[in-house]
Amino acid sequence: MKNFLTLAMMLAFSCAGAVKVGVLLPLSGSGSVSGQAAQNGYRLALEEINRAGGVLGKPLELDFADDGSTPAKAVPEFVRLVTVDRVDFMAGGVSSATSIAVSGPARQYNTFMAWIGAAAVTVQDAFAGDPYFFHYHPWAYDNVTAVLAYYRYLKSSKGAKNIAIAYEDGPFGASGIDSLVALLKKNGFNVVLSEKFKSGSGNFGPFVSKAKAAKPDIIHWIGYDVDALPLATEIRQQGLNVGMVYGTPPSWPVGFEKNPLAQGVAGLSLWLPSSPQPASRSFVAAYQKRFGSVTEEYFAPLAYVNLKTLADAINRAGSTDKDKVAAELAKTDVDTPFGRLTFSESGKTKYQGFKAGSWLDFQFRDGARLPVYPVKFARGTIQYNSTR
Amino acid sequence: MDLFLQTLLNGLLQSGVYALVAAGLALAVGVVGIVNFAHGEYLMIGAFIAYGMSAVLGVDPLISVTVAALAVFAAGALTYRVAIRHVLVAPELNQMLLTFGIGIVLQNLALLLFGANTRTLSTGYQGSSLAVGPLTVGGPKLVAFLLAAALLGGLYTLLYRSSLGQQMRAVAQNRRGAALIGLNVDRVYLIAFSVACALSGVAGVLVATTLFASPTVGLVFSLKAFAIIVMAGLGNLTGVLWASVLLGVTEALVQTYVPGGGGWSDAVFFLMIFAALVGRSLRGAAR
């Protein structure tokens, strides 16, 4: 009888007509660590939203699709969600390459997009002036601003001046490389080497050989999780003495922190479980309760914030009308695990969420990520000369 | 000069794994006469066996080489019995579609079992290296190269110094003739295909120790293996060695000396396939 009642309630609930959000994520391929972390964040938010009554008195429903980290798969999946599944809103999006690829169909179908990833400026250009594109993740130039602040600190405190850059040759790594090099030079750094590589090829031998000749203080690499260990291994094997190895992948490979070669490798993150914000602490507790462990990937809380704020905006708008929801989402002003979230114009896009001030720098130390900069968030001192 | 020598050394070390993967593919093409598009997926199975044994049982990945070889040999035998033997006389397009499908099934099985995340191994010797004058040789790469060389030597001995090898060569030359003199062609095919898969599986272990394990890790290596066997000539095992060295060294030279070469290195094998095919067709026309 109890089972029958539950079934009847579920049927009644589903007949009410759910509000559907399509979520396009890299659940496989080179961006899968970020994509899967984001999927957990969405699931957690969805359960909390529906427990609290859903949106507009209806259940919220998520329709996940895997973009395979490739534009060729992202576009048909995006179009299927919008035209066949007829989702009301689109969320997700991690890689810049896939986001650029879906910009065409997004314009064609006038799709509402609450987007969590895609830092490349080319994505900003692709969605210039779009009234329904809400970008949560900082842009690449925001990342650069954050990295530059850290490097300036290293320059003044450790004398680090010479930088060798390895960047993947896709939009993520290559689109902002010229401005990054120019900015570093303008700030008194010597870019002694700047080399592109094919992400996932694992062949960093030539880069490290050349870097040995160039004698950099910092190795700066822009790539994906698959590149982290091959680069760290090659640096160690070729005995490259360097003050700091610094990476900006969207996510790190599973178990990398436990590898001795990760010791001292530094990176940039929007969030760590130890982040001091109250909203972060409650997210960590909820995530731990739901999944039994805590992720260190910032795409999990970013997706969580993404769906929560979108649901809030739909409720405030009182309908799924895109203009009304956009107007409400634009008014967002909430505490999040990353700090305060508001939207404002940035570059060519109308609605930009987090910016440079949200980033923090960490180092892999003794099997965990230790925040080391900005100083106010640091939980330990910077370990310089980590490979020397 | 040091940079040039280091580049050559990097390329040479890289060629060991290439040769191991390509030798397996050449064996499948040369003896069984099947172009196995799932060859990279057997490499992936080997990589996951190394990862699993290291992460779950704490076994050193290099010790798992034997387990991987046996397991992937068995997987190859099963594939042959269940699928390959039924299309041996089918049109080539059907054979290709079948092996391509097997590759997709194996990749998706790996996705279901392990997820899509990149898995990395941690060993005490991962960062070790050997200094040879001004040059450095990465420990795992050197071990991978030596192991690949030993296995290729073993394969050569099997093919040219054993009765089974004689049978394989006989079947490769003339299947019908071999059957007429009483050879069990089906058994030879089974063994050749399974050995080919096992070589790829061992290469997977070596890849896992130097790179990572993931459901798609085999793709890049199988593409390069195809380039190598095209350069060497279908089924030419000795040519595979030289073509592997040529590919490995050319890639390293392009990465080091061509501006933006890191982004071009993956195009090298396409150019080499193109050059090999054009060269072969010109030689054919001259005759």
Coordinates of N, CA and C in Angstrom, one line a residue, chain A residues 191-365:
Chain A
V191 N 60.2 36.1 -20.5 CA 59.6 34.8 -21.0 C 60.7 34.1 -21.9
V192 N 61.4 33.2 -21.2 CA 62.5 32.6 -21.9 C 62.2 31.5 -22.9
L193 N 61.0 31.0 -22.8 CA 60.5 29.9 -23.7 C 59.0 29.9 -23.7
S194 N 58.4 29.7 -24.9 CA 57.0 29.6 -25.0 C 56.7 28.6 -26.1
E195 N 56.2 27.4 -25.6 CA 56.1 26.2 -26.6 C 54.7 25.7 -26.5
K196 N 54.1 25.3 -27.6 CA 52.8 24.7 -27.6 C 53.0 23.2 -27.6
F197 N 52.0 22.5 -27.1 CA 52.0 21.0 -27.1 C 50.6 20.4 -27.3
K198 N 50.6 19.2 -27.7 CA 49.3 18.5 -28.0 C 48.9 17.8 -26.7
S199 N 47.7 18.3 -26.1 CA 47.3 17.8 -24.8 C 47.0 16.3 -25.0
G200 N 47.5 15.5 -24.0 CA 47.3 14.1 -24.0 C 48.4 13.3 -24.6
S201 N 49.3 14.0 -25.4 CA 50.4 13.3 -26.1 C 51.4 12.8 -25.1
G202 N 51.5 13.5 -23.9 CA 52.4 13.1 -22.9 C 53.9 13.3 -23.2
N203 N 54.2 13.9 -24.3 CA 55.6 14.0 -24.8 C 56.1 15.3 -24.5
F204 N 56.7 15.5 -23.2 CA 57.2 16.8 -22.8 C 58.7 16.8 -22.9
G205 N 59.3 15.7 -23.4 CA 60.8 15.6 -23.5 C 61.4 16.8 -24.1
P206 N 61.1 17.1 -25.4 CA 61.7 18.3 -26.0 C 61.5 19.6 -25.3
F207 N 60.3 19.8 -24.8 CA 60.1 21.1 -24.0 C 61.0 21.2 -22.8
V208 N 61.1 20.1 -22.1 CA 62.0 20.2 -20.9 C 63.4 20.3 -21.3
S209 N 63.8 19.6 -22.3 CA 65.2 19.7 -22.8 C 65.5 21.2 -23.1
K210 N 64.6 21.9 -23.8 CA 64.8 23.3 -24.2 C 64.8 24.2 -23.0
A211 N 63.9 23.8 -22.0 CA 63.8 24.6 -20.8 C 65.1 24.5 -20.0
K212 N 65.7 23.4 -20.0 CA 67.0 23.2 -19.3 C 68.0 24.2 -19.8
A213 N 68.0 24.4 -21.1 CA 68.9 25.4 -21.7 C 68.6 26.8 -21.4
A214 N 67.3 27.1 -21.2 CA 66.8 28.4 -21.0 C 66.8 28.8 -19.5
K215 N 67.0 27.9 -18.6 CA 67.1 28.1 -17.2 C 66.0 29.0 -16.6
P216 N 64.8 28.6 -16.6 CA 63.7 29.4 -16.1 C 63.6 29.2 -14.5
D217 N 63.0 30.2 -13.9 CA 62.6 30.1 -12.5 C 61.3 29.5 -12.3
I218 N 60.4 29.7 -13.3 CA 59.0 29.2 -13.2 C 58.7 28.4 -14.5
I219 N 58.1 27.3 -14.3 CA 57.5 26.6 -15.5 C 56.0 26.8 -15.4
H220 N 55.4 27.5 -16.4 CA 54.0 27.8 -16.4 C 53.3 26.9 -17.5
W221 N 52.4 26.0 -17.1 CA 51.8 25.3 -18.1 C 50.3 25.4 -18.1
I222 N 49.8 25.5 -19.4 CA 48.3 25.6 -19.5 C 47.9 24.4 -20.3
G223 N 47.2 23.5 -19.6 CA 46.8 22.2 -20.3 C 45.7 21.5 -19.5
Y224 N 45.5 20.3 -19.7 CA 44.5 19.5 -19.1 C 45.1 18.5 -18.1
D225 N 44.2 17.8 -17.4 CA 44.7 16.9 -16.3 C 45.6 15.8 -16.9
V226 N 45.4 15.3 -18.1 CA 46.2 14.3 -18.7 C 47.7 14.7 -18.8
D227 N 47.9 16.0 -18.8 CA 49.3 16.5 -19.0 C 50.1 16.6 -17.7
A228 N 49.4 16.6 -16.6 CA 50.0 17.0 -15.3 C 51.2 16.0 -15.0
L229 N 50.9 14.7 -14.9 CA 52.0 13.8 -14.5 C 53.1 13.6 -15.5
P230 N 52.8 13.5 -16.8 CA 53.9 13.4 -17.8 C 54.8 14.6 -17.7
L231 N 54.3 15.8 -17.5 CA 55.2 17.0 -17.4 C 56.0 16.9 -16.1
A232 N 55.4 16.6 -15.0 CA 56.1 16.5 -13.7 C 57.2 15.5 -13.7
T233 N 56.8 14.3 -14.4 CA 57.8 13.2 -14.5 C 59.0 13.6 -15.3
E234 N 58.7 14.3 -16.5 CA 59.8 14.7 -17.4 C 60.7 15.7 -16.7
I235 N 60.2 16.6 -16.0 CA 61.0 17.6 -15.3 C 61.9 16.9 -14.3
R236 N 61.4 15.9 -13.6 CA 62.2 15.2 -12.6 C 63.3 14.4 -13.3
Q237 N 62.8 13.7 -14.3 CA 63.8 12.8 -15.0 C 64.9 13.5 -15.7
Q238 N 64.6 14.6 -16.2 CA 65.7 15.4 -16.9 C 66.5 16.3 -15.9
G239 N 66.1 16.2 -14.7 CA 66.8 17.0 -13.6 C 66.7 18.5 -13.9
L240 N 65.5 19.0 -14.4 CA 65.4 20.4 -14.6 C 65.2 21.1 -13.2
N241 N 66.1 22.0 -12.9 CA 66.0 22.7 -11.6 C 65.2 24.0 -11.8
V242 N 64.1 24.0 -11.1 CA 63.2 25.2 -11.3 C 62.6 25.5 -10.0
G243 N 62.3 26.8 -9.8 CA 61.8 27.3 -8.5 C 60.3 26.8 -8.3
M244 N 59.5 26.9 -9.4 CA 58.1 26.6 -9.3 C 57.6 26.0 -10.5
V245 N 56.8 24.9 -10.4 CA 56.0 24.4 -11.5 C 54.6 24.8 -11.3
Y246 N 54.0 25.5 -12.2 CA 52.7 26.1 -11.9 C 51.7 25.7 -13.1
G247 N 50.6 25.1 -12.8 CA 49.7 24.7 -13.8 C 48.3 25.3 -13.6
T248 N 47.6 25.5 -14.7 CA 46.2 26.0 -14.6 C 45.2 25.1 -15.4
P249 N 45.3 23.8 -15.1 CA 44.2 23.0 -15.8 C 42.9 23.2 -15.1
P250 N 41.8 22.9 -15.8 CA 40.5 23.0 -15.1 C 40.3 22.0 -14.0
S251 N 41.1 20.9 -14.1 CA 41.0 19.9 -13.0 C 42.3 19.1 -13.1
W252 N 42.6 18.4 -12.0 CA 43.8 17.6 -11.9 C 43.5 16.1 -11.9
P253 N 44.4 15.3 -12.4 CA 44.1 13.9 -12.5 C 43.8 13.2 -11.1
V254 N 43.0 12.2 -11.1 CA 42.6 11.5 -9.9 C 43.8 10.9 -9.3
G255 N 44.1 11.2 -8.0 CA 45.2 10.6 -7.3 C 46.5 11.3 -7.5
F256 N 46.5 12.4 -8.3 CA 47.8 13.1 -8.5 C 48.4 13.6 -7.2
E257 N 47.6 14.1 -6.3 CA 48.1 14.6 -5.0 C 48.9 13.6 -4.2
K258 N 48.6 12.3 -4.5 CA 49.3 11.2 -3.7 C 50.7 10.9 -4.3
N259 N 50.9 11.3 -5.6 CA 52.2 11.0 -6.2 C 53.3 11.9 -5.7
P260 N 54.4 11.3 -5.4 CA 55.6 12.1 -4.9 C 56.0 13.2 -5.9
L261 N 55.8 13.0 -7.2 CA 56.2 14.0 -8.2 C 55.3 15.2 -8.1
A262 N 54.2 15.1 -7.5 CA 53.3 16.3 -7.4 C 53.7 17.2 -6.3
Q263 N 54.6 16.8 -5.4 CA 55.0 17.6 -4.3 C 55.6 18.9 -4.8
G264 N 54.9 20.0 -4.3 CA 55.4 21.4 -4.7 C 54.8 21.9 -5.9
V265 N 54.2 21.1 -6.7 CA 53.5 21.6 -8.0 C 52.4 22.5 -7.5
A266 N 52.3 23.7 -8.2 CA 51.3 24.7 -7.8 C 50.2 24.9 -8.8
G267 N 49.1 25.4 -8.4 CA 48.0 25.6 -9.3 C 47.1 26.7 -8.8
L268 N 46.1 26.9 -9.7 CA 45.1 27.9 -9.4 C 43.7 27.3 -9.2
S269 N 43.0 27.7 -8.2 CA 41.7 27.1 -8.1 C 40.7 28.2 -7.6
L270 N 39.4 28.1 -8.0 CA 38.4 29.0 -7.5 C 38.1 28.7 -6.0
W271 N 38.4 27.5 -5.6 CA 37.8 27.0 -4.3 C 38.6 25.8 -3.9
L272 N 38.7 25.7 -2.6 CA 39.2 24.5 -1.9 C 38.3 24.2 -0.8
P273 N 38.3 22.9 -0.4 CA 37.4 22.6 0.7 C 37.7 23.4 2.0
S274 N 38.9 23.8 2.1 CA 39.3 24.6 3.3 C 39.0 26.1 3.2
S275 N 38.3 26.5 2.1 CA 38.0 27.9 1.9 C 37.1 28.4 3.1
P276 N 37.4 29.6 3.6 CA 36.8 30.0 4.8 C 35.4 30.5 4.8
Q277 N 34.8 30.7 3.6 CA 33.5 31.3 3.5 C 32.4 30.3 4.2
P278 N 31.5 30.9 4.9 CA 30.4 30.1 5.5 C 29.7 29.2 4.5
A279 N 29.4 29.8 3.3 CA 28.7 29.0 2.3 C 29.5 27.8 1.8
S280 N 30.8 28.0 1.9 CA 31.7 26.9 1.5 C 31.6 25.7 2.5
R281 N 31.6 26.2 3.8 CA 31.5 25.1 4.9 C 30.2 24.3 4.8
S282 N 29.1 25.0 4.5 CA 27.8 24.3 4.4 C 27.8 23.4 3.1
F283 N 28.4 23.9 2.1 CA 28.5 23.1 0.9 C 29.3 21.8 1.1
V284 N 30.4 22.0 1.8 CA 31.3 20.8 2.1 C 30.5 19.8 2.9
A285 N 29.8 20.3 3.9 CA 29.0 19.4 4.8 C 28.0 18.6 4.0
A286 N 27.2 19.4 3.2 CA 26.2 18.7 2.4 C 26.7 17.7 1.4
Y287 N 27.9 18.1 0.8 CA 28.5 17.2 -0.2 C 29.0 15.9 0.5
Q288 N 29.6 16.1 1.6 CA 30.1 15.0 2.4 C 29.0 14.0 2.8
K289 N 27.9 14.6 3.2 CA 26.7 13.8 3.6 C 26.2 13.0 2.4
R290 N 26.1 13.7 1.2 CA 25.5 13.1 0.1 C 26.4 12.0 -0.6
F291 N 27.7 12.4 -0.7 CA 28.6 11.5 -1.5 C 29.6 10.8 -0.7
G292 N 29.7 11.0 0.6 CA 30.6 10.3 1.5 C 32.0 10.8 1.5
S293 N 32.3 11.7 0.6 CA 33.7 12.3 0.6 C 33.6 13.7 0.1
V294 N 34.7 14.4 0.1 CA 34.7 15.8 -0.3 C 35.6 15.9 -1.6
T295 N 35.1 16.6 -2.6 CA 35.9 16.8 -3.8 C 36.7 18.0 -3.6
E296 N 37.9 18.1 -4.3 CA 38.7 19.3 -4.3 C 38.5 20.1 -5.6
E297 N 37.7 19.5 -6.5 CA 37.5 20.2 -7.8 C 36.4 21.3 -7.7
Y298 N 36.8 22.5 -8.1 CA 35.9 23.6 -7.9 C 34.7 23.6 -8.8
F299 N 34.7 22.7 -9.8 CA 33.5 22.7 -10.7 C 32.3 22.1 -10.0
A300 N 32.5 21.3 -8.9 CA 31.4 20.8 -8.1 C 30.6 21.9 -7.4
P301 N 31.3 22.8 -6.6 CA 30.5 23.9 -6.0 C 30.0 24.9 -7.1
L302 N 30.8 25.1 -8.2 CA 30.4 26.0 -9.2 C 29.1 25.6 -9.8
A303 N 28.9 24.3 -10.1 CA 27.7 23.8 -10.7 C 26.6 23.9 -9.7
Y304 N 26.9 23.6 -8.4 CA 25.9 23.8 -7.3 C 25.3 25.2 -7.3
V305 N 26.2 26.1 -7.3 CA 25.8 27.6 -7.3 C 25.0 27.9 -8.5
N306 N 25.5 27.4 -9.6 CA 24.8 27.6 -10.9 C 23.4 27.3 -10.9
L307 N 23.1 26.0 -10.5 CA 21.7 25.6 -10.5 C 20.8 26.3 -9.4
K308 N 21.5 26.5 -8.3 CA 20.7 27.1 -7.2 C 20.3 28.5 -7.6
T309 N 21.2 29.3 -8.2 CA 20.9 30.6 -8.5 C 19.9 30.7 -9.7
L310 N 20.0 29.7 -10.6 CA 19.1 29.7 -11.8 C 17.6 29.4 -11.2
A311 N 17.6 28.4 -10.3 CA 16.3 28.0 -9.8 C 15.6 29.2 -9.0
D312 N 16.5 29.9 -8.3 CA 16.0 31.0 -7.5 C 15.5 32.1 -8.5
A313 N 16.2 32.3 -9.6 CA 15.7 33.3 -10.5 C 14.4 32.9 -11.2
I314 N 14.2 31.6 -11.5 CA 13.0 31.2 -12.1 C 11.8 31.4 -11.1
N315 N 12.1 31.1 -9.8 CA 11.0 31.3 -8.8 C 10.7 32.8 -8.7
R316 N 11.7 33.6 -8.7 CA 11.4 35.0 -8.5 C 10.7 35.6 -9.7
A317 N 11.0 35.0 -10.9 CA 10.4 35.5 -12.2 C 8.9 35.1 -12.2
G318 N 8.6 34.0 -11.5 CA 7.3 33.5 -11.5 C 6.8 32.8 -12.8
S319 N 7.8 32.6 -13.7 CA 7.5 31.8 -14.9 C 8.8 31.4 -15.6
T320 N 8.7 30.6 -16.7 CA 9.9 30.2 -17.4 C 10.2 31.2 -18.5
D321 N 9.5 32.3 -18.6 CA 9.8 33.2 -19.6 C 11.2 33.7 -19.6
K322 N 12.0 33.6 -20.7 CA 13.4 33.8 -20.7 C 13.8 35.2 -20.3
D323 N 13.0 36.2 -20.8 CA 13.3 37.6 -20.5 C 13.2 37.9 -19.0
K324 N 12.1 37.3 -18.4 CA 11.8 37.6 -17.0 C 12.9 36.9 -16.1
V325 N 13.2 35.6 -16.5 CA 14.3 34.9 -15.7 C 15.6 35.6 -15.9
A326 N 15.9 36.1 -17.1 CA 17.2 36.8 -17.3 C 17.3 38.0 -16.4
A327 N 16.1 38.8 -16.3 CA 16.1 40.0 -15.5 C 16.3 39.6 -14.1
E328 N 15.7 38.5 -13.6 CA 15.9 38.2 -12.2 C 17.3 37.6 -11.9
L329 N 17.8 36.8 -12.8 CA 19.1 36.2 -12.6 C 20.2 37.3 -12.6
A330 N 20.0 38.4 -13.4 CA 20.9 39.5 -13.4 C 20.9 40.2 -12.1
K331 N 19.9 40.1 -11.3 CA 19.8 40.7 -10.0 C 20.5 39.9 -8.8
T332 N 21.0 38.7 -9.2 CA 21.5 37.8 -8.2 C 22.6 38.5 -7.3
D333 N 22.5 38.3 -6.0 CA 23.4 38.9 -5.1 C 23.4 37.9 -3.9
V334 N 24.3 36.9 -4.0 CA 24.2 35.9 -2.9 C 25.6 35.5 -2.4
D335 N 25.7 34.9 -1.2 CA 26.9 34.3 -0.7 C 27.1 33.0 -1.3
T336 N 28.3 32.7 -1.8 CA 28.5 31.3 -2.4 C 29.9 30.8 -1.8
P337 N 30.2 29.5 -2.1 CA 31.5 29.0 -1.6 C 32.7 29.8 -2.1
F338 N 32.4 30.6 -3.2 CA 33.5 31.4 -3.8 C 33.5 32.8 -3.3
G339 N 32.6 33.2 -2.5 CA 32.4 34.6 -2.1 C 31.1 35.1 -2.7
R340 N 31.0 36.4 -2.7 CA 29.7 37.0 -3.2 C 29.6 36.8 -4.7
L341 N 28.4 36.5 -5.2 CA 28.1 36.4 -6.6 C 27.1 37.5 -7.1
T342 N 27.6 38.3 -8.0 CA 26.7 39.2 -8.7 C 27.1 39.2 -10.2
F343 N 26.2 39.7 -11.0 CA 26.5 39.7 -12.4 C 26.7 41.1 -12.9
S344 N 27.7 41.3 -13.8 CA 27.9 42.6 -14.4 C 28.5 42.5 -15.8
E345 N 28.5 43.6 -16.5 CA 29.0 43.5 -17.9 C 30.5 43.3 -17.8
S346 N 31.1 42.5 -18.7 CA 32.5 42.3 -18.7 C 32.9 42.1 -20.2
G347 N 33.8 42.9 -20.6 CA 34.3 42.8 -22.0 C 33.0 42.9 -22.9
K348 N 32.8 41.9 -23.7 CA 31.7 42.0 -24.7 C 30.4 41.3 -24.2
T349 N 30.5 40.6 -23.1 CA 29.2 39.9 -22.7 C 28.5 40.7 -21.6
K350 N 27.2 40.4 -21.5 CA 26.4 41.3 -20.6 C 26.4 40.8 -19.1
Y351 N 26.5 39.5 -18.9 CA 26.4 39.0 -17.6 C 27.6 38.1 -17.2
Q352 N 28.5 38.7 -16.4 CA 29.7 38.0 -15.9 C 29.6 37.8 -14.4
G353 N 29.8 36.6 -13.9 CA 29.7 36.3 -12.5 C 31.0 36.5 -11.8
F354 N 31.8 35.5 -11.5 CA 33.0 35.6 -10.8 C 34.1 36.2 -11.6
K355 N 35.0 36.9 -10.9 CA 36.1 37.6 -11.6 C 37.5 37.3 -10.9
A356 N 38.5 38.0 -11.2 CA 39.8 37.7 -10.7 C 40.0 37.5 -9.2
G357 N 39.2 38.3 -8.5 CA 39.4 38.2 -7.0 C 39.0 36.9 -6.4
S358 N 38.3 36.0 -7.2 CA 37.8 34.8 -6.6 C 38.9 33.7 -6.6
W359 N 40.0 33.9 -7.3 CA 41.0 32.8 -7.5 C 41.9 32.7 -6.2
L360 N 42.4 31.5 -6.0 CA 43.5 31.4 -5.0 C 44.5 30.4 -5.5
D361 N 45.7 30.5 -5.0 CA 46.8 29.7 -5.4 C 47.1 28.6 -4.4
F362 N 47.4 27.4 -4.8 CA 47.7 26.3 -3.9 C 48.9 25.6 -4.3
Q363 N 49.5 24.8 -3.4 CA 50.5 23.9 -3.8 C 50.2 22.5 -3.3
F364 N 50.5 21.5 -4.1 CA 50.3 20.1 -3.6 C 51.4 19.8 -2.6
R365 N 51.0 19.5 -1.4 CA 51.9 19.3 -0.3 C 51.4 18.1 0.5

